[in-house]
XYZ file of C-alpha atoms in Angstrom:
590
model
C 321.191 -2.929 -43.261
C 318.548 -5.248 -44.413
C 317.995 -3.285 -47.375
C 321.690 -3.411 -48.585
C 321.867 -7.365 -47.515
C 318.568 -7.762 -49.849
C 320.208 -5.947 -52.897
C 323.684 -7.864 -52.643
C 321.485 -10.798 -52.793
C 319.361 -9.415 -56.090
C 323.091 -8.868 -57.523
C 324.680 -12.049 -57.131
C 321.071 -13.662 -58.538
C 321.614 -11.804 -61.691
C 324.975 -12.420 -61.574
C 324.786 -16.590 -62.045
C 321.288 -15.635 -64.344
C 319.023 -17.291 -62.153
C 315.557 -16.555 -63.888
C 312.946 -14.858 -60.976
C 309.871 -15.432 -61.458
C 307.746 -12.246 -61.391
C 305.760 -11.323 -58.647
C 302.704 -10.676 -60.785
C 302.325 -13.620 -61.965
C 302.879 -15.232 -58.037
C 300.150 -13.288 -57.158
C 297.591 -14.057 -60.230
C 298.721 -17.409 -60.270
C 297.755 -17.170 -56.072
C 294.543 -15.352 -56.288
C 292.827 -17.642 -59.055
C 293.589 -20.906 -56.756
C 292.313 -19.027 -53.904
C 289.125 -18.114 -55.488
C 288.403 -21.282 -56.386
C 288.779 -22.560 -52.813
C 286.507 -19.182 -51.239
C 283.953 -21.117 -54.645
C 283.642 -24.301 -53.240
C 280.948 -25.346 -51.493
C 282.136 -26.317 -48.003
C 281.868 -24.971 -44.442
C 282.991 -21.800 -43.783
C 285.537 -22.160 -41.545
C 286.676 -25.530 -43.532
C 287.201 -22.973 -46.322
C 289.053 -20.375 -44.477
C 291.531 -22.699 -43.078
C 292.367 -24.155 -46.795
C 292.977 -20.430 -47.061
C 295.851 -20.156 -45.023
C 297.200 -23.197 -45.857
C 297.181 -22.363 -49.560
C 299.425 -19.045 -48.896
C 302.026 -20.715 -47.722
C 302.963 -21.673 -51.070
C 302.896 -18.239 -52.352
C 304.662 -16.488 -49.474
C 306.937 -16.736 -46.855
C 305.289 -17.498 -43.631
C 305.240 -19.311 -40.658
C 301.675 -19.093 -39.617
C 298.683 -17.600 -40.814
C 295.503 -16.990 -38.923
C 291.711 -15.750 -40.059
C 290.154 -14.208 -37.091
C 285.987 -13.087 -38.039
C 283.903 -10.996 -35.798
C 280.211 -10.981 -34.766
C 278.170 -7.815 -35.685
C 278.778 -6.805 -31.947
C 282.525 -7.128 -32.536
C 283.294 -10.533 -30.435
C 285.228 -13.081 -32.070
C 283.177 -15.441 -34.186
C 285.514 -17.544 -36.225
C 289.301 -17.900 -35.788
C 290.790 -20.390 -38.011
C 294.801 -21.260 -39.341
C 296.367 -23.763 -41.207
C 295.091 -27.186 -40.386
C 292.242 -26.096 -38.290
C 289.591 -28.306 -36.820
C 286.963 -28.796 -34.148
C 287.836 -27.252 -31.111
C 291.050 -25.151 -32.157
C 289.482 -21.974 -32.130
C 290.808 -20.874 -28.607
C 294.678 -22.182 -30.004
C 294.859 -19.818 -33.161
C 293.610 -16.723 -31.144
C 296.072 -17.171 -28.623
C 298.669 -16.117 -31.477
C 296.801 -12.599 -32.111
C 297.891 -9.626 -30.535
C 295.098 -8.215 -29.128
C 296.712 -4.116 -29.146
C 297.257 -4.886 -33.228
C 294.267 -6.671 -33.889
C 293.039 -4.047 -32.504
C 294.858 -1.231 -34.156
C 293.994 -3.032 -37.601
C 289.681 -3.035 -36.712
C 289.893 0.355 -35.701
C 291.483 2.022 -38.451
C 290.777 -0.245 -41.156
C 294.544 0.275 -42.118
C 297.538 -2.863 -42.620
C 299.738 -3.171 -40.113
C 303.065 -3.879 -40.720
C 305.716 -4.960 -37.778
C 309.712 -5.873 -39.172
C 310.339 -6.580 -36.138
C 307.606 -7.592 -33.199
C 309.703 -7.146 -30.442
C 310.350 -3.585 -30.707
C 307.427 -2.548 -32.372
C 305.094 -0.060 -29.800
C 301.798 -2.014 -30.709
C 303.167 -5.365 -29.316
C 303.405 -6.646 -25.766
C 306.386 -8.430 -24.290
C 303.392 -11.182 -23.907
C 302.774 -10.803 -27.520
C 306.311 -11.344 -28.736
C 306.675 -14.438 -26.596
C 303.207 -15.497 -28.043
C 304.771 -15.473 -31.255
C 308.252 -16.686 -30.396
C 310.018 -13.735 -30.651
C 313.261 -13.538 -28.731
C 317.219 -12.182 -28.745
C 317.792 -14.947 -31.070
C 314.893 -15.166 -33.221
C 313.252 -12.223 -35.229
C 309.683 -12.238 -35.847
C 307.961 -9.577 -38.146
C 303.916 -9.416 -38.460
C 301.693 -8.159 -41.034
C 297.725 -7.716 -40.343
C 295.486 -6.654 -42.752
C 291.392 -5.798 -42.467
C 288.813 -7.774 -43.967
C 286.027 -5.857 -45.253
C 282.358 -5.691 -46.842
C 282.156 -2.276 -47.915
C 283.528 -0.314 -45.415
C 282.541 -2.112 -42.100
C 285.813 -4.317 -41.183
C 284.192 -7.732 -40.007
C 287.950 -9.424 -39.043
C 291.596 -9.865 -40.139
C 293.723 -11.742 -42.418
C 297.253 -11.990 -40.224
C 300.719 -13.363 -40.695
C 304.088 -13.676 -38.849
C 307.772 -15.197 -40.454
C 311.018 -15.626 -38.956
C 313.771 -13.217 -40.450
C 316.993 -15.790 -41.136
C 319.344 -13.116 -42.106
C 319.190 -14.310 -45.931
C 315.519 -13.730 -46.569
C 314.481 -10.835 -49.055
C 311.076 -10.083 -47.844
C 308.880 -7.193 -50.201
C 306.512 -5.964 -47.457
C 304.576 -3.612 -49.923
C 304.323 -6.606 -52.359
C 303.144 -9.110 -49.345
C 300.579 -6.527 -48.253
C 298.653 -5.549 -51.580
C 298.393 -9.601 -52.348
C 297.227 -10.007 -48.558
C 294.720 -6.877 -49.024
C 293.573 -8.780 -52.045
C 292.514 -12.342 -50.450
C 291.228 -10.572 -47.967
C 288.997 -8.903 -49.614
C 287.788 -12.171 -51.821
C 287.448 -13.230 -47.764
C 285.144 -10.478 -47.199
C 282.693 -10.975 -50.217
C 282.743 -14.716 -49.553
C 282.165 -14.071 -45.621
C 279.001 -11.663 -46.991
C 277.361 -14.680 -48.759
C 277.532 -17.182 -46.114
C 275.746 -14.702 -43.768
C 273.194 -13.839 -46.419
C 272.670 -16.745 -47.361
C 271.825 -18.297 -43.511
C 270.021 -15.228 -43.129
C 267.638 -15.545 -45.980
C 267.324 -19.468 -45.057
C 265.821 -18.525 -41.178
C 263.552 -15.607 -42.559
C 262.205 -17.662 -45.394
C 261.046 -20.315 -42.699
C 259.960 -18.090 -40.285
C 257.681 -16.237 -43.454
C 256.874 -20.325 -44.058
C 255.531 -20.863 -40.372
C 253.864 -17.642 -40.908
C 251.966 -17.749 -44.283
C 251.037 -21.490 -43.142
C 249.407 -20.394 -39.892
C 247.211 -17.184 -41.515
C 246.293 -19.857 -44.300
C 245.129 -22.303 -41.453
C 243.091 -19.191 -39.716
C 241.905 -18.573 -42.907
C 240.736 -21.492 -44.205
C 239.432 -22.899 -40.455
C 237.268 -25.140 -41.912
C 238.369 -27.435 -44.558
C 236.361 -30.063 -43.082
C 232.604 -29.880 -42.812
C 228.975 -32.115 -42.132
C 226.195 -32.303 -44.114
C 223.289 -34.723 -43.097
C 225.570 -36.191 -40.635
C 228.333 -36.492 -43.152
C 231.454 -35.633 -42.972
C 233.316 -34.318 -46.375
C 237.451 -33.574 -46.069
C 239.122 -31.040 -48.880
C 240.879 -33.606 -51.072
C 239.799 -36.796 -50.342
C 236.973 -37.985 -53.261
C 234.383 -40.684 -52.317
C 231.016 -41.918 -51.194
C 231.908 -45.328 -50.373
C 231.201 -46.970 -47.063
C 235.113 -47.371 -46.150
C 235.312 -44.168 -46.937
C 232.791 -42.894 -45.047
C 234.085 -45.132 -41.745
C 237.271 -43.660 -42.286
C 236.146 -40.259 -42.038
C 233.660 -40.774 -39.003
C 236.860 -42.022 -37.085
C 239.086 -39.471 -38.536
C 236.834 -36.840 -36.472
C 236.782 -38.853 -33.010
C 240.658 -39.339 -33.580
C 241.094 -35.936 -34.481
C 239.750 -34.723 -30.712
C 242.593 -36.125 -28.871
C 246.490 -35.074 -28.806
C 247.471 -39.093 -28.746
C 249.992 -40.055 -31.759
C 248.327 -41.585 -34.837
C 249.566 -44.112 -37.429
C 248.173 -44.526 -40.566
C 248.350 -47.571 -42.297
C 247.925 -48.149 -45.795
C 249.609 -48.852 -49.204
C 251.191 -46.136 -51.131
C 249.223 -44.071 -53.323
C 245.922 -44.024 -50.490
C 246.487 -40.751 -49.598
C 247.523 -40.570 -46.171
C 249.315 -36.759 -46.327
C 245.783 -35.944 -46.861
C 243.677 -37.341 -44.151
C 247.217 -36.237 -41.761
C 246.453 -32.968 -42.611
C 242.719 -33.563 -42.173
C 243.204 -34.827 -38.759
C 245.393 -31.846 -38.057
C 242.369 -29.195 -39.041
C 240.108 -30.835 -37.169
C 242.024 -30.895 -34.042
C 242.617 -28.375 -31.684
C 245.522 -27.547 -32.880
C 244.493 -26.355 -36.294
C 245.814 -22.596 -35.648
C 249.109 -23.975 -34.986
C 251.552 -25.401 -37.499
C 251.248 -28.084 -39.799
C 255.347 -29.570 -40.087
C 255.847 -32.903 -42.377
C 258.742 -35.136 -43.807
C 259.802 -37.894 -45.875
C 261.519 -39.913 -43.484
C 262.735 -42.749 -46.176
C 263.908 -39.338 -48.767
C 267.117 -38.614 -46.281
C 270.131 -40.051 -45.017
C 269.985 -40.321 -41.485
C 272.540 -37.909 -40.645
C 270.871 -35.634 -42.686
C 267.381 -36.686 -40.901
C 268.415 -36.229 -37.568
C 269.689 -32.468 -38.779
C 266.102 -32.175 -40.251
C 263.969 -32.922 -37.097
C 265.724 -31.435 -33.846
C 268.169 -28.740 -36.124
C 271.490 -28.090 -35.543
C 273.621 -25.382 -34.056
C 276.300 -22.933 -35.730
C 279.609 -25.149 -36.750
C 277.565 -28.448 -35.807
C 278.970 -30.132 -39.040
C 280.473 -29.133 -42.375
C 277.788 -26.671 -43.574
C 276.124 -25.520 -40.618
C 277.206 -21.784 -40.982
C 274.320 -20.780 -38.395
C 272.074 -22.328 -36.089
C 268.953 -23.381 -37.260
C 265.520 -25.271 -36.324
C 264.450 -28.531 -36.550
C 261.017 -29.727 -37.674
C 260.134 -30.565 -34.378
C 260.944 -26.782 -32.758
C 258.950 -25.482 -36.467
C 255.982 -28.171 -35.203
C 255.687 -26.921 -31.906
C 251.969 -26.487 -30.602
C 251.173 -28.229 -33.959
C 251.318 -31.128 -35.618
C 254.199 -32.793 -36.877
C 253.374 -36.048 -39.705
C 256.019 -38.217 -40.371
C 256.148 -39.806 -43.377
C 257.512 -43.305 -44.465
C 258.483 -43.972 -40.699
C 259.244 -47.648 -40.652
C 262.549 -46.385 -42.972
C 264.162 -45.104 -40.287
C 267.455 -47.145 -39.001
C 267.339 -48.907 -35.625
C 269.524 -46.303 -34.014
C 267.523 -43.525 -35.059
C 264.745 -45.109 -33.271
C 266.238 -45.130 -30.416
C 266.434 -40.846 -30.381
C 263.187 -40.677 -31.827
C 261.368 -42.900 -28.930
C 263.312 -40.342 -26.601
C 261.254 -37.214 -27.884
C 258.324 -38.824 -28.467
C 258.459 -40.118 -24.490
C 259.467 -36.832 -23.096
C 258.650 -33.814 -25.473
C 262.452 -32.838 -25.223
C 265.261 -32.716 -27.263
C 268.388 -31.231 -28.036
C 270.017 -29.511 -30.954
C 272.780 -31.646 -33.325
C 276.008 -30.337 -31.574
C 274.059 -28.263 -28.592
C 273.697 -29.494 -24.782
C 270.355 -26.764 -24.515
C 267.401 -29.159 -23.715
C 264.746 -27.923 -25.983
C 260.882 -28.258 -24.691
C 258.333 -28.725 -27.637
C 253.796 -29.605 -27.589
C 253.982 -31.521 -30.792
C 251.317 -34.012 -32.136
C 252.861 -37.080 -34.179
C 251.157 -38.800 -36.692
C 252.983 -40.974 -38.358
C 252.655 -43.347 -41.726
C 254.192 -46.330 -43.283
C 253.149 -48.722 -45.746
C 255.552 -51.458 -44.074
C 254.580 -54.617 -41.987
C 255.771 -53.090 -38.919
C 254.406 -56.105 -36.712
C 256.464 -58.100 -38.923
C 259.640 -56.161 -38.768
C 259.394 -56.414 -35.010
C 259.684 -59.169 -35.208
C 263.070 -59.607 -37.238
C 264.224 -57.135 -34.601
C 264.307 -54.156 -37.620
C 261.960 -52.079 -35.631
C 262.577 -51.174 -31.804
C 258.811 -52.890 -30.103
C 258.779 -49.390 -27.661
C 258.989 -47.574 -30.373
C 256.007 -49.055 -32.102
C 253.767 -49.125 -28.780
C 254.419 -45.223 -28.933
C 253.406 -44.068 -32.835
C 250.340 -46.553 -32.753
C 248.786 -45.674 -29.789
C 245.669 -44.890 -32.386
C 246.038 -46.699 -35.753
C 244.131 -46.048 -38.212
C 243.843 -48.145 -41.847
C 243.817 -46.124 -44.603
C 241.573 -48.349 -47.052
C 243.302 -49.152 -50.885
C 241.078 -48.064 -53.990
C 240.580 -51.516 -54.809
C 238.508 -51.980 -51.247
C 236.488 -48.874 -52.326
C 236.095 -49.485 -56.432
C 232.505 -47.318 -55.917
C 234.703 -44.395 -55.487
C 236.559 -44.995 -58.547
C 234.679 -43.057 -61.254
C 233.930 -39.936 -58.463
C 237.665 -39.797 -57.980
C 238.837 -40.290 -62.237
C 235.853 -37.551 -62.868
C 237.857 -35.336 -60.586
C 241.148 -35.766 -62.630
C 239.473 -35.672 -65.723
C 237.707 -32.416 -64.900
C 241.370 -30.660 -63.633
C 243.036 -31.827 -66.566
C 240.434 -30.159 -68.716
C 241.138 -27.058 -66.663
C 244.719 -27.276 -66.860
C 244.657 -27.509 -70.385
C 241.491 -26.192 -72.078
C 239.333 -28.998 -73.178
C 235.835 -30.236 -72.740
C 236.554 -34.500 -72.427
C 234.326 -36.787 -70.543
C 234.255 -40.504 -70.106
C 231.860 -42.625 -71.847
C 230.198 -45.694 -70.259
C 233.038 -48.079 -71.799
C 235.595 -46.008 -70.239
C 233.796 -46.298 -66.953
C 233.595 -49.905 -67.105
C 237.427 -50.345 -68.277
C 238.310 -48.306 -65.413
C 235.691 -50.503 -63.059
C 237.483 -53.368 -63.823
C 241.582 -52.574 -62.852
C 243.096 -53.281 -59.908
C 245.185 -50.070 -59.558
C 247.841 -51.424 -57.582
C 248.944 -47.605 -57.097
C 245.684 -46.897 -56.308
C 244.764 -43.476 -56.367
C 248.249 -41.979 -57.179
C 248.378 -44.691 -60.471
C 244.309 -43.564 -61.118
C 245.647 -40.495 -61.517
C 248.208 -40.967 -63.797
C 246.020 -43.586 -66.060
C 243.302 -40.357 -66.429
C 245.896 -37.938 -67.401
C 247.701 -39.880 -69.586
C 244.783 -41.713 -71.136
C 243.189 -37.917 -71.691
C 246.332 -36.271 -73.534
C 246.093 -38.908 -75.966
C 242.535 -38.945 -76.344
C 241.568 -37.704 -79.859
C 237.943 -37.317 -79.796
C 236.092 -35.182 -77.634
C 234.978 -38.324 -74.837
C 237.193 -41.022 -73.501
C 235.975 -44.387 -75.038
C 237.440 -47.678 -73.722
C 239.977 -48.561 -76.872
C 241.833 -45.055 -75.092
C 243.101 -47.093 -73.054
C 246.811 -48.741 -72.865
C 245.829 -51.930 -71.200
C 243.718 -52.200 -74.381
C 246.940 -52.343 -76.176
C 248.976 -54.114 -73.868
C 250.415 -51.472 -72.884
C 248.929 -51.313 -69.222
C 251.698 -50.474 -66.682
C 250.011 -52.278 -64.423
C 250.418 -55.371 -65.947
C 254.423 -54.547 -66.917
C 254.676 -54.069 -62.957
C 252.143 -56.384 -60.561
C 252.252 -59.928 -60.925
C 248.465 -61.520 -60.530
C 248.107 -63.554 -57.523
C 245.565 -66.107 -59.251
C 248.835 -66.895 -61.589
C 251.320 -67.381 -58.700
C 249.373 -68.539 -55.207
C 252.738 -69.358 -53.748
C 254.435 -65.823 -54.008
C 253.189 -62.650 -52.522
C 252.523 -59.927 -54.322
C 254.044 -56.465 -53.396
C 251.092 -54.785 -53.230
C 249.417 -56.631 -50.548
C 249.048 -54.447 -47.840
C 249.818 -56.224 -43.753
C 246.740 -55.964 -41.509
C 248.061 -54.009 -37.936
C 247.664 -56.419 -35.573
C 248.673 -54.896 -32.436
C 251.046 -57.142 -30.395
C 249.972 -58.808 -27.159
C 250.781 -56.689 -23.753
C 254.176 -57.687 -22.544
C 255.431 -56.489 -19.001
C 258.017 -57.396 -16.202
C 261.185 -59.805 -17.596
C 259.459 -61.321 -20.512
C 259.335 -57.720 -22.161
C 263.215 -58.244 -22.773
C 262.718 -61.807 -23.679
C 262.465 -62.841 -27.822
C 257.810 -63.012 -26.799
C 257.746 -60.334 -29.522
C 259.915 -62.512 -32.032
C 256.439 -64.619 -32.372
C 254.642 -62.293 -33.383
C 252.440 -63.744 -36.866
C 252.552 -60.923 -39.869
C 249.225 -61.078 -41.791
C 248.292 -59.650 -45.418
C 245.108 -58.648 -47.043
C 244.258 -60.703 -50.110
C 243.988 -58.805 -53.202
C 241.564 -59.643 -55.908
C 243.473 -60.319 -59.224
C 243.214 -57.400 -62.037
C 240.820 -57.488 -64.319
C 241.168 -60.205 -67.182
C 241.398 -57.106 -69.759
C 244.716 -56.433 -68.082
C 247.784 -58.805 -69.260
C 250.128 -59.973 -66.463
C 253.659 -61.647 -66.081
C 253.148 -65.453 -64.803
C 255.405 -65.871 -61.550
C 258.987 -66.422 -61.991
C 260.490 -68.690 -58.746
C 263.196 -66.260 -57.343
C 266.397 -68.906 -58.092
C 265.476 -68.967 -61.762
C 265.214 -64.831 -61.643
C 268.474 -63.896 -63.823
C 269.998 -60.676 -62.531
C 267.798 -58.372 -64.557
C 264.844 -60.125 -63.096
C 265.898 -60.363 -59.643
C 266.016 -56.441 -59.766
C 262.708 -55.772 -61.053
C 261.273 -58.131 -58.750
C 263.200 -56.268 -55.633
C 261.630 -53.003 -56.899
C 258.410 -54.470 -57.230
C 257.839 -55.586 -53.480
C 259.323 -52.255 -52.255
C 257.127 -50.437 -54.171
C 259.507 -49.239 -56.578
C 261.791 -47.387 -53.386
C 265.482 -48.167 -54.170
C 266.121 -47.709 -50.622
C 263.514 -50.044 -49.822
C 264.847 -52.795 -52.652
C 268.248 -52.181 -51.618
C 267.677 -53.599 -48.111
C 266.118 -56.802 -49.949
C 268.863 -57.660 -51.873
C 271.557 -57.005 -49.006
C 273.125 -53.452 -51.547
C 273.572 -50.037 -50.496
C 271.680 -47.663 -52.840
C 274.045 -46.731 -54.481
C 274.586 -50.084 -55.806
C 271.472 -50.697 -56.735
C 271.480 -47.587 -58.722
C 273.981 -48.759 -60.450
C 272.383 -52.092 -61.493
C 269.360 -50.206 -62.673
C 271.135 -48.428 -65.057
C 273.395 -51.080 -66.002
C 270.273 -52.981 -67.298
C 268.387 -49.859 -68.358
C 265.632 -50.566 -65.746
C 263.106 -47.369 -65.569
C 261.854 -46.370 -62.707
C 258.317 -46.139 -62.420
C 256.303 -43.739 -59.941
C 252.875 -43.667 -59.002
């Protein structure tokens, strides 16, 4: 009856030349958009559900539901049209369980004109999908497949209005199709998450033979102590390194203070060898390099389907650091309501996963760095107080190359002599080079040394580094492009200068929650001006600063960290991205 009904309607279509489209070119048209959504790259189920709603415009259907299974055959993902947090339970309530099934076990289609009478449906399953005297309801499942192991189903169900024509063998190789592209697409999100957890498990791994190893990185000579990577002979030095082995003893959390450019990864990791802990791992991060959604992802992890992405479950730095050390780069960066879930784990060693309620245990040793006033911010209430007393418990000052200048030619030497290993020449300094170098400020310090030796050598023509070499020679210094000299401008601090930790006075009972810590007086370092060989900008007062000017001078006291120059000017990054490139501003690294 349906048949003839269907063919009456073909006939009076060709009748009143109504052009059809054809079906081919429906289901091209349909597979290319759908391949572009299984392309993008979103979360999983995200993806899936955009699925189902985009084959509704290429077929008739009421609903459409995705149902994925685990390698042990329990659901995993069930997703429909307009799917979201939480609906899982909602679109499985629509699948037969007898068909679904029927469809997993023999990897066939299923095809029902009619629900209600059909043997592999329940009465509960009809009424599940509205079926009734009044309303027909016909089904169609097909399997999803990688290879030839069915890992879910691609079902939908329509109401027959009498007038329909519905081509079942049509609507089932197009279905087949998608559900393959499903399948492949299914395949790479697995591998994919897969490959992720064993390459940082073979991480953890690799990084804890290297540290057995390599035990000693660290060792005394004459009552010396020499670290792998850190150059110098110079008293500070020397101070630093005594305490570095005292502090190294304990499992209390450090924070090392110090400009950029010092070298504070390096005596981290120093601390970390020398500790007990120096068979466990060794776990760092840039805490001013991520958003902080994206941060609090990267330290406690996140569960399967936490957020859009999160395909599987995965560690955090902290679970990676456990029985190690974690160091914590660029920590004053952090918001203040990040602080607040960071001063929880620090307090009780516990945490839990982004979207889990499992309280996670972890033996982790912080130490933590900044180059920020941190008394000073607070102070302005930028910087929770508790927070502070708990990273500082052992501070430790990280001394600038300008503090140390006897370590200067040990540490361009060094360069100089990996450079000529890295590219096959024989150059050494001459005493005027020395003395050139003797004389800069390095307001990068050791990260801009480094830079001035490698540079300065690849454009070297003869076979020794003389003083005329050198671009502050030919006013071309960066330095001097970049630092302002403090003997020039008295009244204006210059970004460079590096706060002294003063540790806040003891505050207990009420007046801990009164404004005592407001009070608090920031101090700075003075910093010898640069060499007069070395030109420098005079001091600009910040209301004459045009725009362009205003910018560079942002960049300058942050160090050059758009985040950080963004917050001074009251712009999001972004923004001040924008500006830079607007007036063709470079950025300059150390």
């Amino acid at each position: 009856m349906v048949q003839q009904e269907a063919l009456q309607i073909e006939r009076e279509q060709a009748r009143s030349h109504v052009p059809l489209v054809s079906l081919s070119d429906v289901a091209l048209t349909g597979i290319y958009e759908i391949s572009k959504i299984l392309t993008a790259p979103n979360r999983l189920e995200t993806t899936l559900s955009s699925v189902v709603n985009l084959l509704s415009s290429f077929m008739q259907m009421r609903h459409g539901v995705i149902s994925l299974l685990e390698d042990d055959g329990i659901p995993d993902i069930t997703v429909g049209g307009g799917w979201n947090e939480g609906t899982d339970a909602r679109y499985r309530a629509r699948l037969p369980e007898k068909a679904i099934g029927q469809v997993i076990a023999t990897a066939v289609p299923l095809i029902a004109e009619n629900v209600a009478s059909h043997p592999a449906f329940s009465a509960a399953d009809a009424q599940a999908l509205g079926a009734s005297e009044d309303t027909r309801v016909s089904f169609i499942g097909v399997p999803i497949r990688v290879a030839s192991r069915v890992i879910g189903t691609l079902t939908i169900d329509r109401v027959w209005d009498g007038r329909s024509v519905f081509r079942l063998d049509s609507d089932v190789r197009f279905l087949t199709m998608v559900a393959n592209l499903i399948g492949q697409t299914v395949q790479l999100h697995r591998v994919v998450s897969r490959d992720r957890e064993r390459l940082m498990a073979e991480s953890g791994r690799l990084q804890k033979q290297l540290s057995e190893l390599k035990p000693s990185s660290v060792s005394r000579e004459r009552k010396r102590v020499y670290v792998d990577g850190i150059i110098g002979d110079s008293r500070e030095i020397r101070a630093l390194l005594d305490k570095i082995m005292i502090v190294a003893k304990s499992h209390s959390p450090v924070l090392l203070r110090g400009e950029s450019g010092t070298g504070k990864e390096l005596i981290a990791k120093a601390i970390h060898e020398l500790s007990p802990r120096q068979k466990g791992p060794f776990i760092k991060l840039n805490c001013a390099a991520l958003p902080e959604s994206v941060l609090e992802s990267e330290l406690f992890g996140h569960e399967k389907g936490a957020f859009t992405g999160a395909v599987g479950a995965r560690k955090g730095r902290f679970e990676l650091a456990d029985k190690g050390t974690l160091f914590l780069d660029e920590i004053g960066e952090i918001s203040p309501a990040f602080q607040a879930k960071l001063l929880r784990v620090l307090q009780e060693q516990e945490f839990e996963r982004v979207g889990g309620s499992h309280t996670l245990k972890v033996n982790v040793r912080v130490v933590a760095a900044t180059n920020r006033n941190l008394e000073e911010a607070v102070a302005k209430n930028e910087f929770r107080a508790d927070l502070y007393y708990r990273i500082s418990v052992i501070p430790v000052i990280v001394p600038s190359l300008r503090d140390r200048r006897g370590d200067i030619p040990l540490l361009a030497n060094e360069f100089l002599d990996r450079f000529n290993r890295e590219n096959g020449r024989d150059l050494q300094f001459n005493q005027d080079a020395v003395d050139v170098l003797m004389g800069c400020g390095f307001p990068g310090n050791v990260r801009e040394l480094e830079n001035c030796v490698q540079r300065t050598a690849t454009l070297a023509q003869g076979s020794a580094i003389v003083g005329d070499d050198f671009a502050c020679r030919h006013n071309e210094c960066l330095s001097a492009l970049l630092w302002r000299s403090p003997a020039d401008a008295p009244q204006t601090r210059r970004p460079m200068d590096i706060p002294l930790p003063v540790m806040p006075p003891v505050i207990s009972g009420e007046a801990a929650n009164s404004n005592t810590v407001s009070r608090l007086p920031p101090l700075t370092v003075p910093v010898p001006a640069p060499a007069p060989a070395v030109p420098v900008r005079s001091a600009i007062a910040d209301e004459d600063l045009n725009e362009r000017e205003r910018l560079v001078d942002a960049m300058e006291r942050a160090g050059w960290v758009q985040a950080k120059a963004a917050r001074l000017l009251g712009l999001t990054p972004r923004q001040i991205g924008y500006a830079l490139k607007k007036h063709d501003i470079e950025i300059k690294r150390f």
